[in-house]
mmCIF file of C-alpha atoms in Angstrom:
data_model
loop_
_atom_site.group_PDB
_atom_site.id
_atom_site.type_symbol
_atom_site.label_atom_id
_atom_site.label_comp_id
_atom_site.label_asym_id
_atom_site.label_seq_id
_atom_site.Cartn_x
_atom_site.Cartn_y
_atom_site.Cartn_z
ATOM 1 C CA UNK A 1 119.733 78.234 168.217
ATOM 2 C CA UNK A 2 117.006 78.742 165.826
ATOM 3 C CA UNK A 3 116.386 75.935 163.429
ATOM 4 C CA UNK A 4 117.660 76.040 159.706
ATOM 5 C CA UNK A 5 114.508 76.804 157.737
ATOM 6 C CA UNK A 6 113.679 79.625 160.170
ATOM 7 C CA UNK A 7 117.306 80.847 159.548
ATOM 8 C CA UNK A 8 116.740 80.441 155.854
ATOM 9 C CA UNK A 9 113.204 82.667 155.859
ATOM 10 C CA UNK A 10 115.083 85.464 158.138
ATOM 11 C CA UNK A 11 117.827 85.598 155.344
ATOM 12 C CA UNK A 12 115.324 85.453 152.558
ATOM 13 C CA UNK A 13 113.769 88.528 154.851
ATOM 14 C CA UNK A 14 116.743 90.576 154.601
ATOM 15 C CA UNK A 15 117.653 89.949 151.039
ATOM 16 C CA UNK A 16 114.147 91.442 149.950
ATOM 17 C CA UNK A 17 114.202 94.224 152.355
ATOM 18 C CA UNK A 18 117.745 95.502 151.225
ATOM 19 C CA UNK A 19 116.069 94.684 147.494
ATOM 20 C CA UNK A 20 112.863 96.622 148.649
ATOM 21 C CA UNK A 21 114.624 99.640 150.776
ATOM 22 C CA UNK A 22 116.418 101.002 147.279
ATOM 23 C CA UNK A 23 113.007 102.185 146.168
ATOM 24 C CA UNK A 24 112.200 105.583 147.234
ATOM 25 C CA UNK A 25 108.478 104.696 148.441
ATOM 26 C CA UNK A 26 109.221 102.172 150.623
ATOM 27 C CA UNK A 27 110.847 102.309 153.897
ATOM 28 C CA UNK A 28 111.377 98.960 155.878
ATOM 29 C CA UNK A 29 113.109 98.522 159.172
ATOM 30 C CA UNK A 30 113.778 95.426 160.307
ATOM 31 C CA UNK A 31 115.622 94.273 163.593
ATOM 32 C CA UNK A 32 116.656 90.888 165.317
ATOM 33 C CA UNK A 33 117.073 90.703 168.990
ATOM 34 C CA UNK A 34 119.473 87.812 170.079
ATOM 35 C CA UNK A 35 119.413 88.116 173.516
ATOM 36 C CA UNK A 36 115.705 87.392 173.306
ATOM 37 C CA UNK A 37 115.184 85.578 169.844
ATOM 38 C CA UNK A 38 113.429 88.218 168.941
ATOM 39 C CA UNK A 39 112.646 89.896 164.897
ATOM 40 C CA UNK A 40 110.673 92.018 164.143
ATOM 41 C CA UNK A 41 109.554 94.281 161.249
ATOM 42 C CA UNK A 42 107.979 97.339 160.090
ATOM 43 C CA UNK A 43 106.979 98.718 156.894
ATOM 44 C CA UNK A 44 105.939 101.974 155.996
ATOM 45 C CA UNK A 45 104.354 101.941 151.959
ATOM 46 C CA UNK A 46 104.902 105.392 151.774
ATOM 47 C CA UNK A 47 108.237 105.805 153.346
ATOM 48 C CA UNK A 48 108.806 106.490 157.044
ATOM 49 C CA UNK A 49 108.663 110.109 158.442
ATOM 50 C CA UNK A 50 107.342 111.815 162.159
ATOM 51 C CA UNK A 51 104.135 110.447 163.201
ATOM 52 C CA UNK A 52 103.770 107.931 160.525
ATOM 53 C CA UNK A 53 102.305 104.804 161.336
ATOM 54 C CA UNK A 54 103.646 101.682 159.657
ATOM 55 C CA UNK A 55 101.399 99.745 157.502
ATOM 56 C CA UNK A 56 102.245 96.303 158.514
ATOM 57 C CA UNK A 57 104.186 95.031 161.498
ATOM 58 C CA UNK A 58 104.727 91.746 163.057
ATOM 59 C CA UNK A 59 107.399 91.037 165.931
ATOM 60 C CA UNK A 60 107.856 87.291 166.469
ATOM 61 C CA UNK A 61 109.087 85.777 169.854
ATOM 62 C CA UNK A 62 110.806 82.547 168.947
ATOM 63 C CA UNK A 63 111.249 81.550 172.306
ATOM 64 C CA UNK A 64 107.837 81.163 172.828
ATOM 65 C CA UNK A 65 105.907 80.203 169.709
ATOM 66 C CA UNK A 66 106.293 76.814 167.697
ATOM 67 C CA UNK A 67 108.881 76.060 165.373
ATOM 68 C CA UNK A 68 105.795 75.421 162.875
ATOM 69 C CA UNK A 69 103.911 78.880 164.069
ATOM 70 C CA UNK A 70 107.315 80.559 163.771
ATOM 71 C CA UNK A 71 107.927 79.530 160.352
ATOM 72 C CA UNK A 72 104.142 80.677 159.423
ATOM 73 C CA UNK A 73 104.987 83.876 160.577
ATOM 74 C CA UNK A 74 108.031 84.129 158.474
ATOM 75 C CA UNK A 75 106.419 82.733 155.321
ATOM 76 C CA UNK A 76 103.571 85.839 155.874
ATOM 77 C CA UNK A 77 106.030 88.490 156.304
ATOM 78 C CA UNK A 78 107.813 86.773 152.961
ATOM 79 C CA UNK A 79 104.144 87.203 150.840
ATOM 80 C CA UNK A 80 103.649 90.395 152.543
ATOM 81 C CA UNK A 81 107.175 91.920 151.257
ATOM 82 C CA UNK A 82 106.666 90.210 147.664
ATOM 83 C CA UNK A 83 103.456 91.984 147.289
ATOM 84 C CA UNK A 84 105.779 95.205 147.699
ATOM 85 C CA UNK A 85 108.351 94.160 144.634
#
């Protein structure tokens, strides 16, 4: 099970990516892969379309990485998507 304040950073994730995703230019997509604690995420600045490429992405293997690299992770992706708002 993945620790509270990782929990807390993926929730804080989602509530600015539904905040984010109502604005026409931006297109985020975000998934979570439980039976590999995986999450990932892509945004696209622009929005998302054919043969786009995102602008930032980051997929995070919590199986493998520190608790404390983990949570780094999440607090870039966090700066990253309140640089969008």
């Amino acid at each position: 099970m993945l620790e509270k304040e990782i929990r807390g950073k993926i929730l804080k994730i989602i509530e600015l990516v539904l905040e984010i995703n109502t604005r026409e230019k931006n297109t985020i997509f975000i998934s979570f892969h439980g039976h590999c604690n995986v999450f990932d995420i892509k945004i696209y600045n622009k929005g998302w379309g054919n043969r786009i490429e995102e602008n930032f992405f980051k997929d995070i293997y919590f199986d493998i990485i520190s608790e404390e690299k983990a949570i780094k992770e999440l607090s870039e992706i966090i700066k990253e998507l309140e640089n969008l708002k």
